[in-house]
Amino acid sequence: MEAAAEPGNLAGVRHIILVLSGKGGVGKSTISTELALALRHAGKKVGILDVDLCGPSIPRMLRVQGKAVHQCDSGWVPVFVDQEQSISLMSVGFLLEKPDEAVVWRGPKKNALIKQFVSDVAWGQLDYLVVDTPPGTSDEHMAVVDALRPYSPLGALVVTTPQAVSVGDVRRELTFCKKVGLRVIGVVENMSGFVCPHCEGRRRGAGQTRWSPLPGLCAPGP
């Protein structure tokens, strides 16, 4: 039986989406960022929880590196990405003294910070909370799922690339979701191709043997 969610900082969050991947380097953080921007474009208020503790790249993607995290009566105040405060972000990257500093922590300390991120960030009212997780199926993922389970996450978005190795890893990620009872709401095959914005020619991505020929290298102009 699932525990009932206690009133807290996630009480005002309507939907929670976890972004997972079987291996690193497939563009999981990029997909998390683009998903948040697309939801904002649709008029939604979005939060991003970056729990990829060893590779917190979303602050750089959203150009908020070096921003400070402040405290309030309810806990940590996330960093607002835009003036309208329609996207808020919490990341371990804001807690490091240097942006290139490595996070050399053992599992218990990582799990404790993940639980603190879930419980102690004052999100306020959100339509969606996008959770960017580390790659793989480690105990950090169990800590995220267990901490969010009382709030009934909407499900998981799994990111892969066309390479056979990545596809094999994502199968294990799908098995992980099944074992922990996390619904898979979609699978994104990232880096599957490139569409030229000028001639609309399409080239296949890595790991695929065929591609439609592009007329040439295009450049904007009259």
PDB file of C-alpha atoms in Angstrom:
ATOM      1  CA  MET A   1       0.000   0.000   0.000  1.00  0.00           C
ATOM      2  CA  GLU A   2       1.367   3.410  -0.969  1.00  0.00           C
ATOM      3  CA  ALA A   3       1.866   5.959   1.775  1.00  0.00           C
ATOM      4  CA  ALA A   4      -0.352   8.998   1.705  1.00  0.00           C
ATOM      5  CA  ALA A   5       1.401  12.202   0.772  1.00  0.00           C
ATOM      6  CA  GLU A   6       1.895  14.552   3.695  1.00  0.00           C
ATOM      7  CA  PRO A   7       1.205  18.262   3.144  1.00  0.00           C
ATOM      8  CA  GLY A   8       4.487  19.876   2.179  1.00  0.00           C
ATOM      9  CA  ASN A   9       6.408  21.615  -0.548  1.00  0.00           C
ATOM     10  CA  LEU A  10       5.062  19.273  -3.247  1.00  0.00           C
ATOM     11  CA  ALA A  11       1.437  19.753  -2.254  1.00  0.00           C
ATOM     12  CA  GLY A  12       0.975  22.442  -4.914  1.00  0.00           C
ATOM     13  CA  VAL A  13       2.486  20.344  -7.747  1.00  0.00           C
ATOM     14  CA  ARG A  14      -0.160  18.854 -10.036  1.00  0.00           C
ATOM     15  CA  HIS A  15       1.957  16.476 -12.157  1.00  0.00           C
ATOM     16  CA  ILE A  16       5.436  14.981 -11.715  1.00  0.00           C
ATOM     17  CA  ILE A  17       7.389  13.553 -14.671  1.00  0.00           C
ATOM     18  CA  LEU A  18      10.681  11.687 -14.239  1.00  0.00           C
ATOM     19  CA  VAL A  19      13.145  11.736 -17.140  1.00  0.00           C
ATOM     20  CA  LEU A  20      15.271   8.575 -17.182  1.00  0.00           C
ATOM     21  CA  SER A  21      17.949   7.010 -19.373  1.00  0.00           C
ATOM     22  CA  GLY A  22      19.768   3.713 -19.388  1.00  0.00           C
ATOM     23  CA  LYS A  23      23.154   5.328 -20.058  1.00  0.00           C
ATOM     24  CA  GLY A  24      24.800   8.725 -20.018  1.00  0.00           C
ATOM     25  CA  GLY A  25      25.314  10.994 -22.993  1.00  0.00           C
ATOM     26  CA  VAL A  26      21.938  10.414 -24.656  1.00  0.00           C
ATOM     27  CA  GLY A  27      20.691  13.976 -24.088  1.00  0.00           C
ATOM     28  CA  LYS A  28      18.493  13.355 -21.060  1.00  0.00           C
ATOM     29  CA  SER A  29      19.103  16.792 -19.552  1.00  0.00           C
ATOM     30  CA  THR A  30      18.485  18.393 -22.958  1.00  0.00           C
ATOM     31  CA  ILE A  31      15.157  16.582 -23.231  1.00  0.00           C
ATOM     32  CA  SER A  32      14.244  17.661 -19.673  1.00  0.00           C
ATOM     33  CA  THR A  33      15.018  21.272 -20.553  1.00  0.00           C
ATOM     34  CA  GLU A  34      13.140  21.179 -23.852  1.00  0.00           C
ATOM     35  CA  LEU A  35      10.147  19.519 -22.195  1.00  0.00           C
ATOM     36  CA  ALA A  36      10.017  22.279 -19.584  1.00  0.00           C
ATOM     37  CA  LEU A  37      10.271  24.991 -22.259  1.00  0.00           C
ATOM     38  CA  ALA A  38       7.541  23.337 -24.335  1.00  0.00           C
ATOM     39  CA  LEU A  39       5.233  23.158 -21.309  1.00  0.00           C
ATOM     40  CA  ARG A  40       5.903  26.822 -20.548  1.00  0.00           C
ATOM     41  CA  HIS A  41       5.102  27.662 -24.192  1.00  0.00           C
ATOM     42  CA  ALA A  42       1.788  25.866 -23.644  1.00  0.00           C
ATOM     43  CA  GLY A  43       1.019  28.220 -20.767  1.00  0.00           C
ATOM     44  CA  LYS A  44       2.019  25.909 -17.912  1.00  0.00           C
ATOM     45  CA  LYS A  45       4.014  26.738 -14.819  1.00  0.00           C
ATOM     46  CA  VAL A  46       6.951  24.351 -14.602  1.00  0.00           C
ATOM     47  CA  GLY A  47       9.643  23.360 -12.134  1.00  0.00           C
ATOM     48  CA  ILE A  48      12.802  21.389 -12.916  1.00  0.00           C
ATOM     49  CA  LEU A  49      14.438  19.291 -10.217  1.00  0.00           C
ATOM     50  CA  ASP A  50      17.960  18.377 -11.341  1.00  0.00           C
ATOM     51  CA  VAL A  51      19.025  15.369  -9.261  1.00  0.00           C
ATOM     52  CA  ASP A  52      21.816  14.335 -11.652  1.00  0.00           C
ATOM     53  CA  LEU A  53      24.257  15.035  -8.848  1.00  0.00           C
ATOM     54  CA  CYS A  54      27.447  14.127 -10.722  1.00  0.00           C
ATOM     55  CA  GLY A  55      26.539  15.982 -13.914  1.00  0.00           C
ATOM     56  CA  PRO A  56      24.299  18.979 -13.147  1.00  0.00           C
ATOM     57  CA  SER A  57      24.162  20.554 -16.610  1.00  0.00           C
ATOM     58  CA  ILE A  58      20.713  22.170 -16.656  1.00  0.00           C
ATOM     59  CA  PRO A  59      21.840  25.454 -15.010  1.00  0.00           C
ATOM     60  CA  ARG A  60      24.230  25.913 -17.944  1.00  0.00           C
ATOM     61  CA  MET A  61      21.559  25.063 -20.503  1.00  0.00           C
ATOM     62  CA  LEU A  62      19.189  27.640 -19.042  1.00  0.00           C
ATOM     63  CA  ARG A  63      21.951  30.216 -18.555  1.00  0.00           C
ATOM     64  CA  VAL A  64      21.521  30.523 -14.793  1.00  0.00           C
ATOM     65  CA  GLN A  65      24.961  29.363 -13.713  1.00  0.00           C
ATOM     66  CA  GLY A  66      26.228  31.138 -10.637  1.00  0.00           C
ATOM     67  CA  LYS A  67      22.770  32.013  -9.320  1.00  0.00           C
ATOM     68  CA  ALA A  68      22.304  31.777  -5.570  1.00  0.00           C
ATOM     69  CA  VAL A  69      19.776  29.614  -3.767  1.00  0.00           C
ATOM     70  CA  HIS A  70      18.083  31.368  -0.858  1.00  0.00           C
ATOM     71  CA  GLN A  71      16.290  30.072   2.196  1.00  0.00           C
ATOM     72  CA  CYS A  72      12.735  30.817   3.265  1.00  0.00           C
ATOM     73  CA  ASP A  73      10.488  29.520   6.025  1.00  0.00           C
ATOM     74  CA  SER A  74       9.479  26.546   3.832  1.00  0.00           C
ATOM     75  CA  GLY A  75      13.007  25.609   2.757  1.00  0.00           C
ATOM     76  CA  TRP A  76      15.086  26.363  -0.326  1.00  0.00           C
ATOM     77  CA  VAL A  77      13.767  28.845  -2.884  1.00  0.00           C
ATOM     78  CA  PRO A  78      14.412  27.571  -6.438  1.00  0.00           C
ATOM     79  CA  VAL A  79      16.063  29.772  -9.044  1.00  0.00           C
ATOM     80  CA  PHE A  80      13.620  31.385 -11.473  1.00  0.00           C
ATOM     81  CA  VAL A  81      14.770  31.154 -15.066  1.00  0.00           C
ATOM     82  CA  ASP A  82      12.611  33.915 -16.586  1.00  0.00           C
ATOM     83  CA  GLN A  83      11.123  37.213 -15.460  1.00  0.00           C
ATOM     84  CA  GLU A  84       7.612  35.772 -15.523  1.00  0.00           C
ATOM     85  CA  GLN A  85       8.776  33.089 -13.039  1.00  0.00           C
ATOM     86  CA  SER A  86       7.121  30.421 -15.166  1.00  0.00           C
ATOM     87  CA  ILE A  87      10.121  28.075 -14.908  1.00  0.00           C
ATOM     88  CA  SER A  88      11.905  27.404 -11.622  1.00  0.00           C
ATOM     89  CA  LEU A  89      14.992  25.241 -11.193  1.00  0.00           C
ATOM     90  CA  MET A  90      16.726  23.505  -8.321  1.00  0.00           C
ATOM     91  CA  SER A  91      20.081  21.822  -8.938  1.00  0.00           C
ATOM     92  CA  VAL A  92      23.121  20.713  -6.987  1.00  0.00           C
ATOM     93  CA  GLY A  93      25.032  22.942  -9.409  1.00  0.00           C
ATOM     94  CA  PHE A  94      23.846  25.948  -7.391  1.00  0.00           C
ATOM     95  CA  LEU A  95      25.394  24.512  -4.222  1.00  0.00           C
ATOM     96  CA  LEU A  96      28.920  24.000  -5.585  1.00  0.00           C
ATOM     97  CA  GLU A  97      31.609  26.591  -4.915  1.00  0.00           C
ATOM     98  CA  LYS A  98      33.028  26.092  -8.425  1.00  0.00           C
ATOM     99  CA  PRO A  99      30.964  24.979 -11.446  1.00  0.00           C
ATOM    100  CA  ASP A 100      33.655  22.463 -12.476  1.00  0.00           C
ATOM    101  CA  GLU A 101      33.926  20.959  -9.004  1.00  0.00           C
ATOM    102  CA  ALA A 102      33.334  17.188  -8.906  1.00  0.00           C
ATOM    103  CA  VAL A 103      30.730  15.766  -6.527  1.00  0.00           C
ATOM    104  CA  VAL A 104      32.657  12.950  -4.824  1.00  0.00           C
ATOM    105  CA  TRP A 105      30.058  11.514  -2.468  1.00  0.00           C
ATOM    106  CA  ARG A 106      29.129   8.025  -1.407  1.00  0.00           C
ATOM    107  CA  GLY A 107      25.624   6.665  -1.888  1.00  0.00           C
ATOM    108  CA  PRO A 108      24.101   7.555   1.524  1.00  0.00           C
ATOM    109  CA  LYS A 109      25.078  11.220   1.216  1.00  0.00           C
ATOM    110  CA  LYS A 110      23.673  11.414  -2.332  1.00  0.00           C
ATOM    111  CA  ASN A 111      20.445   9.761  -1.247  1.00  0.00           C
ATOM    112  CA  ALA A 112      20.094  12.156   1.672  1.00  0.00           C
ATOM    113  CA  LEU A 113      20.459  15.176  -0.625  1.00  0.00           C
ATOM    114  CA  ILE A 114      17.909  13.745  -3.068  1.00  0.00           C
ATOM    115  CA  LYS A 115      15.390  13.319  -0.259  1.00  0.00           C
ATOM    116  CA  GLN A 116      16.151  16.855   0.920  1.00  0.00           C
ATOM    117  CA  PHE A 117      15.601  18.206  -2.607  1.00  0.00           C
ATOM    118  CA  VAL A 118      12.218  16.478  -2.738  1.00  0.00           C
ATOM    119  CA  SER A 119      11.038  17.681   0.663  1.00  0.00           C
ATOM    120  CA  ASP A 120      12.769  21.033   1.254  1.00  0.00           C
ATOM    121  CA  VAL A 121      12.380  23.014  -1.997  1.00  0.00           C
ATOM    122  CA  ALA A 122       9.552  25.567  -1.870  1.00  0.00           C
ATOM    123  CA  TRP A 123       8.059  25.076  -5.349  1.00  0.00           C
ATOM    124  CA  GLY A 124       4.749  26.787  -4.724  1.00  0.00           C
ATOM    125  CA  GLN A 125       2.026  26.131  -7.289  1.00  0.00           C
ATOM    126  CA  LEU A 126       3.214  24.182 -10.347  1.00  0.00           C
ATOM    127  CA  ASP A 127       1.443  22.477 -13.205  1.00  0.00           C
ATOM    128  CA  TYR A 128       4.416  20.191 -13.856  1.00  0.00           C
ATOM    129  CA  LEU A 129       7.604  19.206 -12.054  1.00  0.00           C
ATOM    130  CA  VAL A 130      10.205  17.666 -14.397  1.00  0.00           C
ATOM    131  CA  VAL A 131      12.764  15.541 -12.536  1.00  0.00           C
ATOM    132  CA  ASP A 132      16.067  15.049 -14.371  1.00  0.00           C
ATOM    133  CA  THR A 133      17.637  11.881 -12.934  1.00  0.00           C
ATOM    134  CA  PRO A 134      21.134  10.386 -13.238  1.00  0.00           C
ATOM    135  CA  PRO A 135      21.703   7.737 -15.919  1.00  0.00           C
ATOM    136  CA  GLY A 136      21.307   4.075 -15.034  1.00  0.00           C
ATOM    137  CA  THR A 137      19.340   2.192 -12.374  1.00  0.00           C
ATOM    138  CA  SER A 138      21.305   2.871  -9.194  1.00  0.00           C
ATOM    139  CA  ASP A 139      20.230   3.384  -5.603  1.00  0.00           C
ATOM    140  CA  GLU A 140      19.913   7.092  -6.411  1.00  0.00           C
ATOM    141  CA  HIS A 141      16.980   6.225  -8.667  1.00  0.00           C
ATOM    142  CA  MET A 142      15.415   4.185  -5.887  1.00  0.00           C
ATOM    143  CA  ALA A 143      15.807   7.189  -3.569  1.00  0.00           C
ATOM    144  CA  VAL A 144      14.049   9.448  -6.115  1.00  0.00           C
ATOM    145  CA  VAL A 145      11.200   7.001  -6.759  1.00  0.00           C
ATOM    146  CA  ASP A 146      10.678   6.259  -3.062  1.00  0.00           C
ATOM    147  CA  ALA A 147      10.677   9.955  -2.130  1.00  0.00           C
ATOM    148  CA  LEU A 148       8.183  10.836  -4.887  1.00  0.00           C
ATOM    149  CA  ARG A 149       5.959   7.766  -4.626  1.00  0.00           C
ATOM    150  CA  PRO A 150       3.566   9.314  -2.062  1.00  0.00           C
ATOM    151  CA  TYR A 151       2.842  12.096  -4.565  1.00  0.00           C
ATOM    152  CA  SER A 152       1.811   9.684  -7.362  1.00  0.00           C
ATOM    153  CA  PRO A 153       4.126  10.722 -10.225  1.00  0.00           C
ATOM    154  CA  LEU A 154       2.483  10.917 -13.637  1.00  0.00           C
ATOM    155  CA  GLY A 155       5.159   8.585 -15.015  1.00  0.00           C
ATOM    156  CA  ALA A 156       8.569   8.304 -16.637  1.00  0.00           C
ATOM    157  CA  LEU A 157       9.895   9.599 -19.939  1.00  0.00           C
ATOM    158  CA  VAL A 158      12.772   7.365 -21.072  1.00  0.00           C
ATOM    159  CA  VAL A 159      15.471   8.763 -23.381  1.00  0.00           C
ATOM    160  CA  THR A 160      17.627   6.709 -25.739  1.00  0.00           C
ATOM    161  CA  THR A 161      19.617   7.065 -28.965  1.00  0.00           C
ATOM    162  CA  PRO A 162      19.622   4.840 -32.078  1.00  0.00           C
ATOM    163  CA  GLN A 163      22.826   2.951 -31.210  1.00  0.00           C
ATOM    164  CA  ALA A 164      22.319  -0.720 -30.343  1.00  0.00           C
ATOM    165  CA  VAL A 165      24.190  -0.352 -27.037  1.00  0.00           C
ATOM    166  CA  SER A 166      21.915   2.497 -25.948  1.00  0.00           C
ATOM    167  CA  VAL A 167      18.792   0.606 -26.986  1.00  0.00           C
ATOM    168  CA  GLY A 168      19.943  -2.377 -24.941  1.00  0.00           C
ATOM    169  CA  ASP A 169      20.479  -0.172 -21.901  1.00  0.00           C
ATOM    170  CA  VAL A 170      17.077   1.436 -22.237  1.00  0.00           C
ATOM    171  CA  ARG A 171      15.463  -1.996 -22.109  1.00  0.00           C
ATOM    172  CA  ARG A 172      16.966  -2.395 -18.644  1.00  0.00           C
ATOM    173  CA  GLU A 173      15.595   1.034 -17.729  1.00  0.00           C
ATOM    174  CA  LEU A 174      12.125  -0.098 -18.808  1.00  0.00           C
ATOM    175  CA  THR A 175      12.530  -3.198 -16.648  1.00  0.00           C
ATOM    176  CA  PHE A 176      13.478  -0.950 -13.735  1.00  0.00           C
ATOM    177  CA  CYS A 177      10.296   1.083 -14.222  1.00  0.00           C
ATOM    178  CA  LYS A 178       8.228  -2.090 -14.233  1.00  0.00           C
ATOM    179  CA  LYS A 179       9.840  -3.402 -11.050  1.00  0.00           C
ATOM    180  CA  VAL A 180       9.304  -0.187  -9.093  1.00  0.00           C
ATOM    181  CA  GLY A 181       5.783   0.354 -10.437  1.00  0.00           C
ATOM    182  CA  LEU A 182       6.581   3.503 -12.418  1.00  0.00           C
ATOM    183  CA  ARG A 183       4.422   4.007 -15.502  1.00  0.00           C
ATOM    184  CA  VAL A 184       6.297   4.727 -18.744  1.00  0.00           C
ATOM    185  CA  ILE A 185       4.524   7.559 -20.550  1.00  0.00           C
ATOM    186  CA  GLY A 186       6.911   7.701 -23.506  1.00  0.00           C
ATOM    187  CA  VAL A 187      10.264   6.799 -25.037  1.00  0.00           C
ATOM    188  CA  VAL A 188      12.281   9.472 -26.857  1.00  0.00           C
ATOM    189  CA  GLU A 189      14.852   8.418 -29.460  1.00  0.00           C
ATOM    190  CA  ASN A 190      17.168  11.395 -29.317  1.00  0.00           C
ATOM    191  CA  MET A 191      19.797  12.207 -31.970  1.00  0.00           C
ATOM    192  CA  SER A 192      17.880  10.108 -34.489  1.00  0.00           C
ATOM    193  CA  GLY A 193      18.345  12.572 -37.319  1.00  0.00           C
ATOM    194  CA  PHE A 194      18.922  16.110 -38.431  1.00  0.00           C
ATOM    195  CA  VAL A 195      16.457  18.152 -40.466  1.00  0.00           C
ATOM    196  CA  CYS A 196      18.052  21.059 -42.300  1.00  0.00           C
ATOM    197  CA  PRO A 197      16.062  24.221 -41.456  1.00  0.00           C
ATOM    198  CA  HIS A 198      16.724  25.632 -44.940  1.00  0.00           C
ATOM    199  CA  CYS A 199      16.222  22.797 -47.432  1.00  0.00           C
ATOM    200  CA  GLU A 200      14.345  20.376 -45.107  1.00  0.00           C
ATOM    201  CA  GLY A 201      16.702  17.582 -46.122  1.00  0.00           C
ATOM    202  CA  ARG A 202      16.939  14.881 -43.494  1.00  0.00           C
ATOM    203  CA  ARG A 203      19.995  12.957 -42.431  1.00  0.00           C
ATOM    204  CA  ARG A 204      19.862   9.906 -40.201  1.00  0.00           C
ATOM    205  CA  GLY A 205      21.665   9.823 -36.880  1.00  0.00           C
ATOM    206  CA  ALA A 206      24.538   7.673 -35.670  1.00  0.00           C
ATOM    207  CA  GLY A 207      23.941   3.954 -35.602  1.00  0.00           C
ATOM    208  CA  GLN A 208      21.745   3.996 -38.722  1.00  0.00           C
ATOM    209  CA  THR A 209      23.146   2.847 -42.027  1.00  0.00           C
ATOM    210  CA  ARG A 210      21.060   4.901 -44.433  1.00  0.00           C
ATOM    211  CA  TRP A 211      20.154   8.542 -44.750  1.00  0.00           C
ATOM    212  CA  SER A 212      18.337  10.614 -47.313  1.00  0.00           C
ATOM    213  CA  PRO A 213      20.863  12.768 -49.217  1.00  0.00           C
ATOM    214  CA  LEU A 214      20.998  16.476 -48.515  1.00  0.00           C
ATOM    215  CA  PRO A 215      21.244  18.727 -51.565  1.00  0.00           C
ATOM    216  CA  GLY A 216      24.312  20.346 -50.042  1.00  0.00           C
ATOM    217  CA  LEU A 217      25.506  22.476 -47.196  1.00  0.00           C
ATOM    218  CA  CYS A 218      22.828  25.098 -46.793  1.00  0.00           C
ATOM    219  CA  ALA A 219      23.168  28.569 -45.335  1.00  0.00           C
ATOM    220  CA  PRO A 220      20.565  31.262 -44.737  1.00  0.00           C
ATOM    221  CA  GLY A 221      20.454  34.046 -47.269  1.00  0.00           C
ATOM    222  CA  PRO A 222      18.479  35.474 -50.203  1.00  0.00           C
TER     223      PRO A 222
END
